mmCIF file of C-alpha atoms and ligand atoms in Angstrom:
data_model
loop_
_atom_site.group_PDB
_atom_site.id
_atom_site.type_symbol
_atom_site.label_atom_id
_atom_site.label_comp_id
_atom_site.label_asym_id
_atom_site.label_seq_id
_atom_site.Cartn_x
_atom_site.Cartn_y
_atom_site.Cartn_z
ATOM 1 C CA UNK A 297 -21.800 4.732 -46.367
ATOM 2 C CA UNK A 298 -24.111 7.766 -45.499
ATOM 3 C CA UNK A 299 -24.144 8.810 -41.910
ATOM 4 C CA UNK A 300 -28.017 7.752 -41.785
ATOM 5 C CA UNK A 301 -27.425 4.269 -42.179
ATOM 6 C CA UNK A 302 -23.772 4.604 -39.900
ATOM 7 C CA UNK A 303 -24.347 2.770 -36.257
ATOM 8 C CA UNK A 304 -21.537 2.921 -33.719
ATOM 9 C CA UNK A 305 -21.802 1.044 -30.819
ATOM 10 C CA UNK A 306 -19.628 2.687 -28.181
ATOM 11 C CA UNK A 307 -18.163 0.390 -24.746
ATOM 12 C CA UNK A 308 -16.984 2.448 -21.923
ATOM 13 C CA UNK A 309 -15.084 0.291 -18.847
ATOM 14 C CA UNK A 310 -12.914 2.641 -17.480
ATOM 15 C CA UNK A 311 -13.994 2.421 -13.431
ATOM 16 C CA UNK A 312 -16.884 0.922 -11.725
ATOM 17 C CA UNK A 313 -19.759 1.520 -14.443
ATOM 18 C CA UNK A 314 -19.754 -1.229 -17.605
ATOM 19 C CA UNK A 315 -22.271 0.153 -20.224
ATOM 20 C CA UNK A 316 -22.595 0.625 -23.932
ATOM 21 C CA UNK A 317 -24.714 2.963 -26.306
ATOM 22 C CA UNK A 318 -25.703 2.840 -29.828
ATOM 23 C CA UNK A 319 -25.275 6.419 -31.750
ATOM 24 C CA UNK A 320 -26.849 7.148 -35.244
ATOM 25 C CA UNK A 321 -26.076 10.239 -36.857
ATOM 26 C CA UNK A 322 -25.606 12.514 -33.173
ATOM 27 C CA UNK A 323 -28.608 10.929 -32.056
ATOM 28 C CA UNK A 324 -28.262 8.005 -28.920
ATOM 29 C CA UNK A 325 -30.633 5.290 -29.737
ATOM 30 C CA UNK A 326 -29.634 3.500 -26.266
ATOM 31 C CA UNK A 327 -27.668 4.331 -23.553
ATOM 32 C CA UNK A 328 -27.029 1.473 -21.083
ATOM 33 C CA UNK A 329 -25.065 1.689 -17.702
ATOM 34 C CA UNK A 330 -24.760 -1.773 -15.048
ATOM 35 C CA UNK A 331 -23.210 0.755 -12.353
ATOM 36 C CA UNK A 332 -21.697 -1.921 -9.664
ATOM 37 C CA UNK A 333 -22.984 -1.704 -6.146
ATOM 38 C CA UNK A 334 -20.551 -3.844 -4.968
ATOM 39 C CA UNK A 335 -18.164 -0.982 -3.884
ATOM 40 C CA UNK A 336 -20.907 0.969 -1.813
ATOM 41 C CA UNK A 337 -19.930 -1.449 1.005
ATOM 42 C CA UNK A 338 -16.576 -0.835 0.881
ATOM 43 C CA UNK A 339 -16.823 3.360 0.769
ATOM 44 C CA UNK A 340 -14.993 3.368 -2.445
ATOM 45 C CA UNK A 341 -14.041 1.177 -5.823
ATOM 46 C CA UNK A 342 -12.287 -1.881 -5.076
ATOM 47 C CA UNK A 343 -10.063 -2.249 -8.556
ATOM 48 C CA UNK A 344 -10.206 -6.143 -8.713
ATOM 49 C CA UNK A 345 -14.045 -6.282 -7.686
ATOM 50 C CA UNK A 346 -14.635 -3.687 -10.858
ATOM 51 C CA UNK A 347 -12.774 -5.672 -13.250
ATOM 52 C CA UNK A 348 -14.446 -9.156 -12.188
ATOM 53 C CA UNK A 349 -18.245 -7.202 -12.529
ATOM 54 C CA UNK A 350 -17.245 -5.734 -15.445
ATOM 55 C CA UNK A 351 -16.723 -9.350 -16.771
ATOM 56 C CA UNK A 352 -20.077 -10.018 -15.888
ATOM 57 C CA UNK A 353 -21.559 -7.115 -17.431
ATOM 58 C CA UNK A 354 -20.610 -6.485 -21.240
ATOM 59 C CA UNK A 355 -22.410 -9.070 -22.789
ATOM 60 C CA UNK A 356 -25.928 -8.542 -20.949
ATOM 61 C CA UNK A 357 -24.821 -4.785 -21.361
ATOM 62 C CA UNK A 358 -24.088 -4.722 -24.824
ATOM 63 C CA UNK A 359 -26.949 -7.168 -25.663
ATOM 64 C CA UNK A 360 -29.541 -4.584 -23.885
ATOM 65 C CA UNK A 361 -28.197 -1.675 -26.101
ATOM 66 C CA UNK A 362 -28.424 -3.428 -29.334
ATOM 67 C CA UNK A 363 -31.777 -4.572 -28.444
ATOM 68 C CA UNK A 364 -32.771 -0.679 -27.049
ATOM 69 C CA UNK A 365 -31.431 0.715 -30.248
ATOM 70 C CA UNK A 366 -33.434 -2.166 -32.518
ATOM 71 C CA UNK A 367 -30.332 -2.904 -34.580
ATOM 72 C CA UNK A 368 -28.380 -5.939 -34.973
ATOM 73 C CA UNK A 369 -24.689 -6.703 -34.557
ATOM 74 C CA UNK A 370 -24.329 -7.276 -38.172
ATOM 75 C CA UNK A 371 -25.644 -3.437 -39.044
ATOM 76 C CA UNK A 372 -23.191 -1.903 -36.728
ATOM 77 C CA UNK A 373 -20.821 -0.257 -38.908
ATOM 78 C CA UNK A 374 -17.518 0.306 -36.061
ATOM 79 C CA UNK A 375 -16.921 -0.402 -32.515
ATOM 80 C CA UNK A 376 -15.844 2.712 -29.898
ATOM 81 C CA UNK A 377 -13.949 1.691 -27.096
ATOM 82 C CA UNK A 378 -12.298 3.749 -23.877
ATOM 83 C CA UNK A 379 -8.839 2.836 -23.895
ATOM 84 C CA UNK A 380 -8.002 4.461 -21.203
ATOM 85 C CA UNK A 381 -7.514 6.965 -18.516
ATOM 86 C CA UNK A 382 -8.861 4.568 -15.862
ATOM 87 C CA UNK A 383 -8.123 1.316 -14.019
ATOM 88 C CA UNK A 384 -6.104 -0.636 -16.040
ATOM 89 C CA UNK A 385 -8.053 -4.381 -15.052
ATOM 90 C CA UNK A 386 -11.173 -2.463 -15.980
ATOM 91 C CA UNK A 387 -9.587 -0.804 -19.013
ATOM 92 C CA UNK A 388 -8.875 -4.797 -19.976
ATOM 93 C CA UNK A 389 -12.280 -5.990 -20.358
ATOM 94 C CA UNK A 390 -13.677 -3.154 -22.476
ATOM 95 C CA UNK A 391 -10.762 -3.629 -24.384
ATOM 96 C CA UNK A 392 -10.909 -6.937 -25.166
ATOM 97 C CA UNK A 393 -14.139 -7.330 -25.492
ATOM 98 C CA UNK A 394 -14.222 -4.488 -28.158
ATOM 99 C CA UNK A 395 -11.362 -5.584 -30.342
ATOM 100 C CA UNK A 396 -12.401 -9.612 -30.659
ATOM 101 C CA UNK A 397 -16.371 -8.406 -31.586
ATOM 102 C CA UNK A 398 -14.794 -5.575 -33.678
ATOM 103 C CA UNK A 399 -12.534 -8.275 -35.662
ATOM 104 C CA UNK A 400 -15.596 -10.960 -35.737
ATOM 105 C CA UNK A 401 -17.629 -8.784 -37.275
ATOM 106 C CA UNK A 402 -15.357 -7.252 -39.950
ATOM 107 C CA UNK A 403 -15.065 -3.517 -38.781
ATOM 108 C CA UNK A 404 -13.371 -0.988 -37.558
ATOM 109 C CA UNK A 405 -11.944 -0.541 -34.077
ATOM 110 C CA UNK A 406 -11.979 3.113 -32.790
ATOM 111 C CA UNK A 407 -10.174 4.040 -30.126
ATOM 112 C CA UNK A 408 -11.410 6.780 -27.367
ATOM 113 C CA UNK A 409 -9.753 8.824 -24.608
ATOM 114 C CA UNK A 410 -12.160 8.946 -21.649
ATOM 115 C CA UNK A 411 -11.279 12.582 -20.604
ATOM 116 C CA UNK A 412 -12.115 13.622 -24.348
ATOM 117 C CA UNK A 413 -15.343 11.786 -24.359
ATOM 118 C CA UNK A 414 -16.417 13.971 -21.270
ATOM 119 C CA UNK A 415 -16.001 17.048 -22.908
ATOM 120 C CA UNK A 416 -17.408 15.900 -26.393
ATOM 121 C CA UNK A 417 -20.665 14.244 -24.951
ATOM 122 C CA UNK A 418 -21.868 17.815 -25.545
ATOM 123 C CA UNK A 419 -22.424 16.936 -29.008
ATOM 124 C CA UNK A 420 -24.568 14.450 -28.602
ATOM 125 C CA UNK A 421 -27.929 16.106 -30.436
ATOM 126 C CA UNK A 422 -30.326 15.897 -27.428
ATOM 127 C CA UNK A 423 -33.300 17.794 -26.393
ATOM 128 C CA UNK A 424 -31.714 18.919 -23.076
ATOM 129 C CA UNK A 425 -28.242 20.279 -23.725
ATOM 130 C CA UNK A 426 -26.529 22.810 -26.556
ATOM 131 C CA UNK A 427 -23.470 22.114 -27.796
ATOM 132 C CA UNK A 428 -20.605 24.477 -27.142
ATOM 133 C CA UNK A 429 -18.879 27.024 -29.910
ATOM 134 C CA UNK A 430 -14.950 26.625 -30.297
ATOM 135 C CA UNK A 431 -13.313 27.402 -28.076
ATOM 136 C CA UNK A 432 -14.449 26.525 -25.307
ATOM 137 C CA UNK A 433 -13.525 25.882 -21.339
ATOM 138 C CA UNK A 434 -14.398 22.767 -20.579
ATOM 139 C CA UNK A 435 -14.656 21.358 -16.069
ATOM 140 C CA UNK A 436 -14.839 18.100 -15.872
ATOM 141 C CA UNK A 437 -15.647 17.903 -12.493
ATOM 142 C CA UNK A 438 -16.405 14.039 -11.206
ATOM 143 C CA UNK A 439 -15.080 10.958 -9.061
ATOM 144 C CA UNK A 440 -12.275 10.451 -11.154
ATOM 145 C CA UNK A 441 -11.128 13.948 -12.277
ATOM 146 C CA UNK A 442 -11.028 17.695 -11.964
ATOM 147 C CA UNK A 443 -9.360 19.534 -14.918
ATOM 148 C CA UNK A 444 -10.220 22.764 -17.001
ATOM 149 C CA UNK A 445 -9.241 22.542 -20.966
ATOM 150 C CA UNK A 446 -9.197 24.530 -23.372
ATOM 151 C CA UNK A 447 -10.835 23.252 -26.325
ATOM 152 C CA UNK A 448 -10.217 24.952 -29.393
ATOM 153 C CA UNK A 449 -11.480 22.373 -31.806
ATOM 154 C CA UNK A 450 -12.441 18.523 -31.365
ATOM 155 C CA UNK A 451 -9.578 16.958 -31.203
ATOM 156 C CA UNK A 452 -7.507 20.008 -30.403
ATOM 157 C CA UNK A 453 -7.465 20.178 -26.410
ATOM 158 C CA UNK A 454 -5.178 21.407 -23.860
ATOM 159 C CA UNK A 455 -5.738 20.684 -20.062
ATOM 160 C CA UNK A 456 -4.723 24.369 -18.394
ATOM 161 C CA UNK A 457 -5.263 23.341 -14.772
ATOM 162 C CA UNK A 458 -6.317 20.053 -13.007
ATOM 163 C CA UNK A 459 -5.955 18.386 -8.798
ATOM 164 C CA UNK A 460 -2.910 18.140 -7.605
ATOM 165 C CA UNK A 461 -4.722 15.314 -5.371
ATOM 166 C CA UNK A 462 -7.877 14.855 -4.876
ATOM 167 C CA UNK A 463 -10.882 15.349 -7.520
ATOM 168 C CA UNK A 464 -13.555 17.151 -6.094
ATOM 169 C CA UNK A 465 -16.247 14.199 -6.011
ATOM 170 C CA UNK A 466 -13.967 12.460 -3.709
ATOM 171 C CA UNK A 467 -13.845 15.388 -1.434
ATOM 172 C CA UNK A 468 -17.690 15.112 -1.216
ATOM 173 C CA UNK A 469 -17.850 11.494 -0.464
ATOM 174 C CA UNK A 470 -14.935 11.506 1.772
ATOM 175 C CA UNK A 471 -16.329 14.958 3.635
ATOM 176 C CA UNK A 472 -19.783 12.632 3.566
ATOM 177 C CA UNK A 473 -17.942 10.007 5.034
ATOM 178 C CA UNK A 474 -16.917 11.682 7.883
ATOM 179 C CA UNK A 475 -20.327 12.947 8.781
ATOM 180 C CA UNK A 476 -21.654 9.220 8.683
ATOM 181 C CA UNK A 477 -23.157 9.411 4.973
ATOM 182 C CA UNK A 478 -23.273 6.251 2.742
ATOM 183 C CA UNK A 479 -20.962 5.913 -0.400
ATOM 184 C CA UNK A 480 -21.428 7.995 -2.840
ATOM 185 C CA UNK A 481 -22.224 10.867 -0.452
ATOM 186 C CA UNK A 482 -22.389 13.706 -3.204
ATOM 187 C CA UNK A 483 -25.683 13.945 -3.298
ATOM 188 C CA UNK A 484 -26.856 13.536 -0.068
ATOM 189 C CA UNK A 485 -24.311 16.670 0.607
ATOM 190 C CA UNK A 486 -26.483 18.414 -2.081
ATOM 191 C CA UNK A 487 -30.100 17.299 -0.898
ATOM 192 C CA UNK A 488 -28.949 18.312 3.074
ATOM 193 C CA UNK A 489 -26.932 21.721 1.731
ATOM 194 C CA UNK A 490 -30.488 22.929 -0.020
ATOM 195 C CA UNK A 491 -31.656 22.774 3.622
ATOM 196 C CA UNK A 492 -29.113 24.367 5.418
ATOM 197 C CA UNK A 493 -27.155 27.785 5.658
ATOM 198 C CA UNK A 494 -24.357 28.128 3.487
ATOM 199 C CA UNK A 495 -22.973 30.890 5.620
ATOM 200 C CA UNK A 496 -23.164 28.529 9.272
ATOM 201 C CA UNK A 497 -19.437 27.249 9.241
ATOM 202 C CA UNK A 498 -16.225 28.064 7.280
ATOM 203 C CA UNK A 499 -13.548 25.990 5.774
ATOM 204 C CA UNK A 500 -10.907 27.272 4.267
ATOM 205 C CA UNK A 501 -10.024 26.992 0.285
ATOM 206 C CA UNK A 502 -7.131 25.807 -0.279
ATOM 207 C CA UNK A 503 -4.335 27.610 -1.495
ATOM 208 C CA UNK A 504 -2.095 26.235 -5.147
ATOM 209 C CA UNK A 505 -1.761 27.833 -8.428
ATOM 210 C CA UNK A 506 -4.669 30.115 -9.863
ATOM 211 C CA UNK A 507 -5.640 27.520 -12.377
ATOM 212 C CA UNK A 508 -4.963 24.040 -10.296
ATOM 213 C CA UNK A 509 -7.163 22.449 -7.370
ATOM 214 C CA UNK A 510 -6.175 20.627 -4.530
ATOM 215 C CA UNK A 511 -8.525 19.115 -2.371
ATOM 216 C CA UNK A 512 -7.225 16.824 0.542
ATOM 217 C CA UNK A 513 -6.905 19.454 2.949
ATOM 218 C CA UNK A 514 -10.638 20.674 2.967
ATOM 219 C CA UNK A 515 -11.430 16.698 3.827
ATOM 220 C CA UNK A 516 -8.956 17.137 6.872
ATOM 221 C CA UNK A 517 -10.209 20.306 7.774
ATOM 222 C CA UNK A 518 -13.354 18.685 8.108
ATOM 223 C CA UNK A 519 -12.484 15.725 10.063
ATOM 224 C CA UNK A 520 -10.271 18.210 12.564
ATOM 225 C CA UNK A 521 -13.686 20.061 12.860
ATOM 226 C CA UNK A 522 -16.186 17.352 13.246
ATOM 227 C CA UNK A 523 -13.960 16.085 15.965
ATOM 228 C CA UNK A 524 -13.703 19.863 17.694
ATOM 229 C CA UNK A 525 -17.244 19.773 17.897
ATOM 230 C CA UNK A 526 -18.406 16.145 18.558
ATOM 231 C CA UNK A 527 -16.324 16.383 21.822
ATOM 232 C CA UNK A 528 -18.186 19.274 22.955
ATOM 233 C CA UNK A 529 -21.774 17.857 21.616
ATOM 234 C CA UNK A 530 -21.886 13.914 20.839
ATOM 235 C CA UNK A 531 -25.467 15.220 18.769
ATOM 236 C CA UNK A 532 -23.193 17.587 16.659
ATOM 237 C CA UNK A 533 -24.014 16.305 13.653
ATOM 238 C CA UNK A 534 -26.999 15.056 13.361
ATOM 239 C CA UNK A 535 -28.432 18.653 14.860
ATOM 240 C CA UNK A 536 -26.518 20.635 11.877
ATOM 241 C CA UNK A 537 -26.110 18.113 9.161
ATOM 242 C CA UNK A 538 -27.957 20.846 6.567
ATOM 243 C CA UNK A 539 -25.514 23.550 8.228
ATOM 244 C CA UNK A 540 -21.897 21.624 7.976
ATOM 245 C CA UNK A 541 -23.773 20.150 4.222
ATOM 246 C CA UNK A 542 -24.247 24.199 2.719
ATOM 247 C CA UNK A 543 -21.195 25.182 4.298
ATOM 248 C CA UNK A 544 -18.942 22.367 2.870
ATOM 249 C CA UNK A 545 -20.943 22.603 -0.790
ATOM 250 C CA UNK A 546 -20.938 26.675 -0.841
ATOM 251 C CA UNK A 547 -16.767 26.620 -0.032
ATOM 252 C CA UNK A 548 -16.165 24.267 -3.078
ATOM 253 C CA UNK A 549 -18.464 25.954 -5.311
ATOM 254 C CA UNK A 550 -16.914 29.025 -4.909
ATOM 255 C CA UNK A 551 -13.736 27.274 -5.612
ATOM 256 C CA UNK A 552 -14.416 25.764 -8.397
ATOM 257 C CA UNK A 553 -16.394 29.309 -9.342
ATOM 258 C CA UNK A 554 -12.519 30.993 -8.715
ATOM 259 C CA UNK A 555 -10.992 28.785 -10.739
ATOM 260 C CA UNK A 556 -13.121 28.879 -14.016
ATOM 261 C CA UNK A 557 -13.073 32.904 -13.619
ATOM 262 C CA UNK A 558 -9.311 32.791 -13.431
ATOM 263 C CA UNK A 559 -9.641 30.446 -16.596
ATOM 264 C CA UNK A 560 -11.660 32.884 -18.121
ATOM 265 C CA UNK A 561 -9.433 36.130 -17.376
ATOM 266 C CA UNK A 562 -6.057 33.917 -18.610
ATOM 267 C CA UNK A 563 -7.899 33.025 -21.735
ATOM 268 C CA UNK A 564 -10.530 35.784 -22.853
ATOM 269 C CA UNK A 565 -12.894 32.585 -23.503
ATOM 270 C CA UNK A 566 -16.445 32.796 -21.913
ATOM 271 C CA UNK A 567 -17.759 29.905 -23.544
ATOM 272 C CA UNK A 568 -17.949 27.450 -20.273
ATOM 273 C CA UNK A 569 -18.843 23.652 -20.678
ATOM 274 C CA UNK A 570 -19.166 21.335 -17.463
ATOM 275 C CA UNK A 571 -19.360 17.839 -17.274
ATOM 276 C CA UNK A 572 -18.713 14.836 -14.863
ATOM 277 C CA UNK A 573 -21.060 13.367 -11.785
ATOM 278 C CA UNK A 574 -20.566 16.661 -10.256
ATOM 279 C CA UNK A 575 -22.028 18.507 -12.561
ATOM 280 C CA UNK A 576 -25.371 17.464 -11.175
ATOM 281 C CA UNK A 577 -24.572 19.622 -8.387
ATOM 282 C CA UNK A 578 -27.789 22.159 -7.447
ATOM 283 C CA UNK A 579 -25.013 24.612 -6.258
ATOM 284 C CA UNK A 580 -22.534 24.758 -9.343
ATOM 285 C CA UNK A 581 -25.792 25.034 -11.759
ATOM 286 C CA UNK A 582 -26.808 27.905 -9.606
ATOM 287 C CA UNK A 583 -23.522 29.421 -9.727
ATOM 288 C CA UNK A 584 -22.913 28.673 -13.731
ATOM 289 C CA UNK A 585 -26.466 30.362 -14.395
ATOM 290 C CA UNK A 586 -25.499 33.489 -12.493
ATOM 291 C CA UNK A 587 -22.227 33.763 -14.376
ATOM 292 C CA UNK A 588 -24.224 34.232 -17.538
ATOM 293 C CA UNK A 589 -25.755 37.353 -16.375
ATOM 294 C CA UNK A 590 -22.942 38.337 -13.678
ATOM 295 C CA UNK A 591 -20.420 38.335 -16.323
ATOM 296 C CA UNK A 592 -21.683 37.528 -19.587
ATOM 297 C CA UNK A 593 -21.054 34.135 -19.614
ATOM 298 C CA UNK A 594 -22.409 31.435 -22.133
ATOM 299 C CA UNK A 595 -22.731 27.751 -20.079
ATOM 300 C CA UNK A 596 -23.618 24.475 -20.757
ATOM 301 C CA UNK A 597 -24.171 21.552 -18.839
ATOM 302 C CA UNK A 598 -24.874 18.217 -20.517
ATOM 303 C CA UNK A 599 -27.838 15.702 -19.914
ATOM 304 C CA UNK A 600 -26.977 14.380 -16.533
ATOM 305 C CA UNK A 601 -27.365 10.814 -17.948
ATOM 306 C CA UNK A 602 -24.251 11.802 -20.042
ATOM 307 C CA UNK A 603 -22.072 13.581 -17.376
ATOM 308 C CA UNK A 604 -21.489 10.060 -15.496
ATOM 309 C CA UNK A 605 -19.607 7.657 -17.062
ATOM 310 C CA UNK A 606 -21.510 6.619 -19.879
ATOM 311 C CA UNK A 607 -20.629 5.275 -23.215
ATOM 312 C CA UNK A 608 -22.938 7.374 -25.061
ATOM 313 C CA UNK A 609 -20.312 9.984 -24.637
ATOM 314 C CA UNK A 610 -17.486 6.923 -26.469
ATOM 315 C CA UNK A 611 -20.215 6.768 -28.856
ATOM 316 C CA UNK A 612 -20.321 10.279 -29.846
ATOM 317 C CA UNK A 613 -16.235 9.746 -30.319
ATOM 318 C CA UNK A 614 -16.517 7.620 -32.482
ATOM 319 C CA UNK A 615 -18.749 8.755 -34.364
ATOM 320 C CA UNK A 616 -16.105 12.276 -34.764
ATOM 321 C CA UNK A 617 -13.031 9.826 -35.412
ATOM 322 C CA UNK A 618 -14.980 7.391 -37.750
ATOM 323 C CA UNK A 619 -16.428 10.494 -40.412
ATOM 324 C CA UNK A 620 -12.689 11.297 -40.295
ATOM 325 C CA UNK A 621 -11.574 7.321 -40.862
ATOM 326 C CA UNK A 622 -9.229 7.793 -37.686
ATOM 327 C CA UNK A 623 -9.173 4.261 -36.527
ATOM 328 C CA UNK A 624 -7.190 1.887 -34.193
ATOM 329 C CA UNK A 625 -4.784 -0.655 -34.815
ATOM 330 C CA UNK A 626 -5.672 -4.385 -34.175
ATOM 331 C CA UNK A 627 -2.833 -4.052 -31.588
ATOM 332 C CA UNK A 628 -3.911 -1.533 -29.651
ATOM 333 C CA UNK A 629 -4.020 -1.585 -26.063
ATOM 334 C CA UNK A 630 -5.096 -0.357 -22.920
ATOM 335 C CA UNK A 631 -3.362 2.640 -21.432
ATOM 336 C CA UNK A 632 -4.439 3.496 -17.961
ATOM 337 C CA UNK A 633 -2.514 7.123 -18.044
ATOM 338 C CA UNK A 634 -3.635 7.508 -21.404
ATOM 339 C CA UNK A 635 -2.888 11.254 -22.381
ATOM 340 C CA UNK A 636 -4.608 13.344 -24.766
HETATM 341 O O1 KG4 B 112 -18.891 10.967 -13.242
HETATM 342 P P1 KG4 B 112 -19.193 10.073 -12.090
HETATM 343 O O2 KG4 B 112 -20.488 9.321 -12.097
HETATM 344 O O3 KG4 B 112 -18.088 8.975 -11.939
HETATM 345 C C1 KG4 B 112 -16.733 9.231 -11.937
HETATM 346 O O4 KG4 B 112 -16.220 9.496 -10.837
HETATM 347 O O5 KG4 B 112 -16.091 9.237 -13.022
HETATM 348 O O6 KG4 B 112 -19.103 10.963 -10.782
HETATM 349 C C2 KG4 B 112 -19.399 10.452 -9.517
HETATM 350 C C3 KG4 B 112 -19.122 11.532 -8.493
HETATM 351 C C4 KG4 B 112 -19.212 11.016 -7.075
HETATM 352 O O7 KG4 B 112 -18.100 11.509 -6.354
HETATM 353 C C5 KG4 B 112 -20.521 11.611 -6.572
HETATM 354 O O8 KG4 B 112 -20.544 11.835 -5.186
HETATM 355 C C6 KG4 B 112 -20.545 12.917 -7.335
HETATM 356 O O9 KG4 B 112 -20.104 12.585 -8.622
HETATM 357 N N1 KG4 B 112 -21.897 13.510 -7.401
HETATM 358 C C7 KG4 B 112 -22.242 14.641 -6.766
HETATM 359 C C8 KG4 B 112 -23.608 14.866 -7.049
HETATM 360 N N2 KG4 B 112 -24.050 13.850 -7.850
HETATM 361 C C9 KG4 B 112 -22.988 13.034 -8.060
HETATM 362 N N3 KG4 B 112 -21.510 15.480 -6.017
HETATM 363 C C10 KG4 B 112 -22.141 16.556 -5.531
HETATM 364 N N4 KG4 B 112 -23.454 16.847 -5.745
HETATM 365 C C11 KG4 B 112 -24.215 16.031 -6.498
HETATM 366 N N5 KG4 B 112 -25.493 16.321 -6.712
HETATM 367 ZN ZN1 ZN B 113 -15.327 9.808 -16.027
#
């Protein structure tokens, strides 16, 4: 088979988002996500809730990204799956689903590490984003995780720091929380910080090794505060919400910022590749574009529609595993700590 008539259709299920892409030769023909709003009301995912939408999703899902990407079932030439890290009742129904429409149709199962797909989505040959030269550090910065790696070839990855606790995204949403913001609060932290001073309030960064993150005590630290000040002025918030928003934002930039340059001095590598919901971040992108000239930095930052969970990024996987006929077993199975 030549790679121009080679279509993968790639299923990612790992957490709250069900969607599927079609790839053809680097390029994503479709890229279709059903994120579930059920957790919004509940300020976080609810595992059981995921798994049951998720059910509902992949066939509509799948359906739309055939039809997107004009093809038919019967031209797709191997099915990518996430097999894991992620919630394991989530993990289930991608699974499933990929391995009984991979055996009906006659072809080959591939299976894809979620963590992996992050950092190889910046392969996918779009308009938008460049893909990285080996080796590379690669921040995945999201809901879910917060890890560097060093990537010194596709499949040849080492994770040299990652949270002890918390990832990052949840110390936006859970800092958001506090201050009365809907779920996901991210981005309304980065809309109010773009109004406020960065400078107004500090918290402190927290303290582990040079390469690791920890994030549960800048949450605290934020609650403890909040409360300080709310006693004194019940209007606290709402009369700095852009202050408390630039201050929280500019203190874990500037961590994340310290960590990557202590990446960077351990390794000698200044080839820097982000990717995760955070990414989207105004104040990272700032930072990673000064880096270039500050110290001679090369960065990348993918298409934001493929720094969420997406499957375009499982797509792009298999399409690296299938050229190299690296496929799964018909008994493979989920593996919610998967490694890499
Ligand atoms: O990658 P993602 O869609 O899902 C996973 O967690 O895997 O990332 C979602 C996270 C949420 O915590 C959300 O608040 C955060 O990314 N996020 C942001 C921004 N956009 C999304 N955090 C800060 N600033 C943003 N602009
Ligand atoms: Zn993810």
């Amino acid at each position: 088979m030549t790679q121009k008539n080679c279509y993968i259709l790639g299923i990612e299920s790992s957490c709250d988002d069900t969607a599927a892409a079609v790839i053809n030769n680097g390029e994503i023909l479709s890229n279709v996500v059903a994120t579930q709003a059920i957790h919004e009301q509940y300020g976080g995912v609810v595992p059981e809730l995921a798994s049951r939408a998720h059910q509902q999703n992949i066939v509509p899902v799948v359906h739309q990204a055939l039809r997107t990407a004009n093809i038919d079932k019967n031209q797709l030439s191997a099915i990518a799956f996430t097999r894991g890290p992620g919630l394991m009742g989530s993990l289930l129904v991608g699974t499933s689903f990929s391995k009984s429409l991979a055996m009906g149709l006659g072809i080959p199962l591939i299976d894809v590490n979620h963590m992996q797909a992050h950092i190889l989505a910046h392969f996918i040959k779009a308009e938008e984003q460049t893909a990285p030269n080996f080796p590379f550090l690669a921040m995945t910065i999201s809901g879910g995780h917060t890890q560097i790696v060093k990537v010194t070839d596709y499949f040849e990855m080492e994770i040299i720091g990652q949270t002890i606790d918390d990832a990052v995204g949840e110390a936006f949403d859970k800092s958001a929380k506090i201050l009365g913001l809907p779920y996901p609060g991210g981005p309304l932290v980065d809309k109010y910080a773009q109004q406020g001073n960065p400078k107004a309030f500090k918290f402190p960064k927290p303290k582990v090794n040079p390469l690791d993150f920890s994030f549960s005590g800048l949450k605290t630290s934020v609650l403890y505060f909040v409360e300080k000040e709310v006693a004194k002025n019940s209007d606290f918030i709402a009369e700095n919400i852009e202050d408390i928003c630039a201050s929280l934002q500019f203190t874990i930039v500037d961590y994340l910022m310290d960590k990557l340059k202590n990446a960077v001095k351990k390794t000698g590598i200044k080839e820097i590749a982000i990717g995760g919901g955070v990414s989207a971040n105004s104040g990272i992108r700032t930072a990673l574009k000064e880096a270039e000239t500050k110290y001679g930095w090369t960065t990348h930052i993918p298409k934001f529609e493929f720094c969420t969970d997406n499957a375009a990024m499982i797509a792009i996987v298999g399409e690296l595993k299938f050229k190299d006929g690296s496929f799964a077993e018909s008994d493979v199975v989920a593996s919610a700590r998967m490694k890499f």
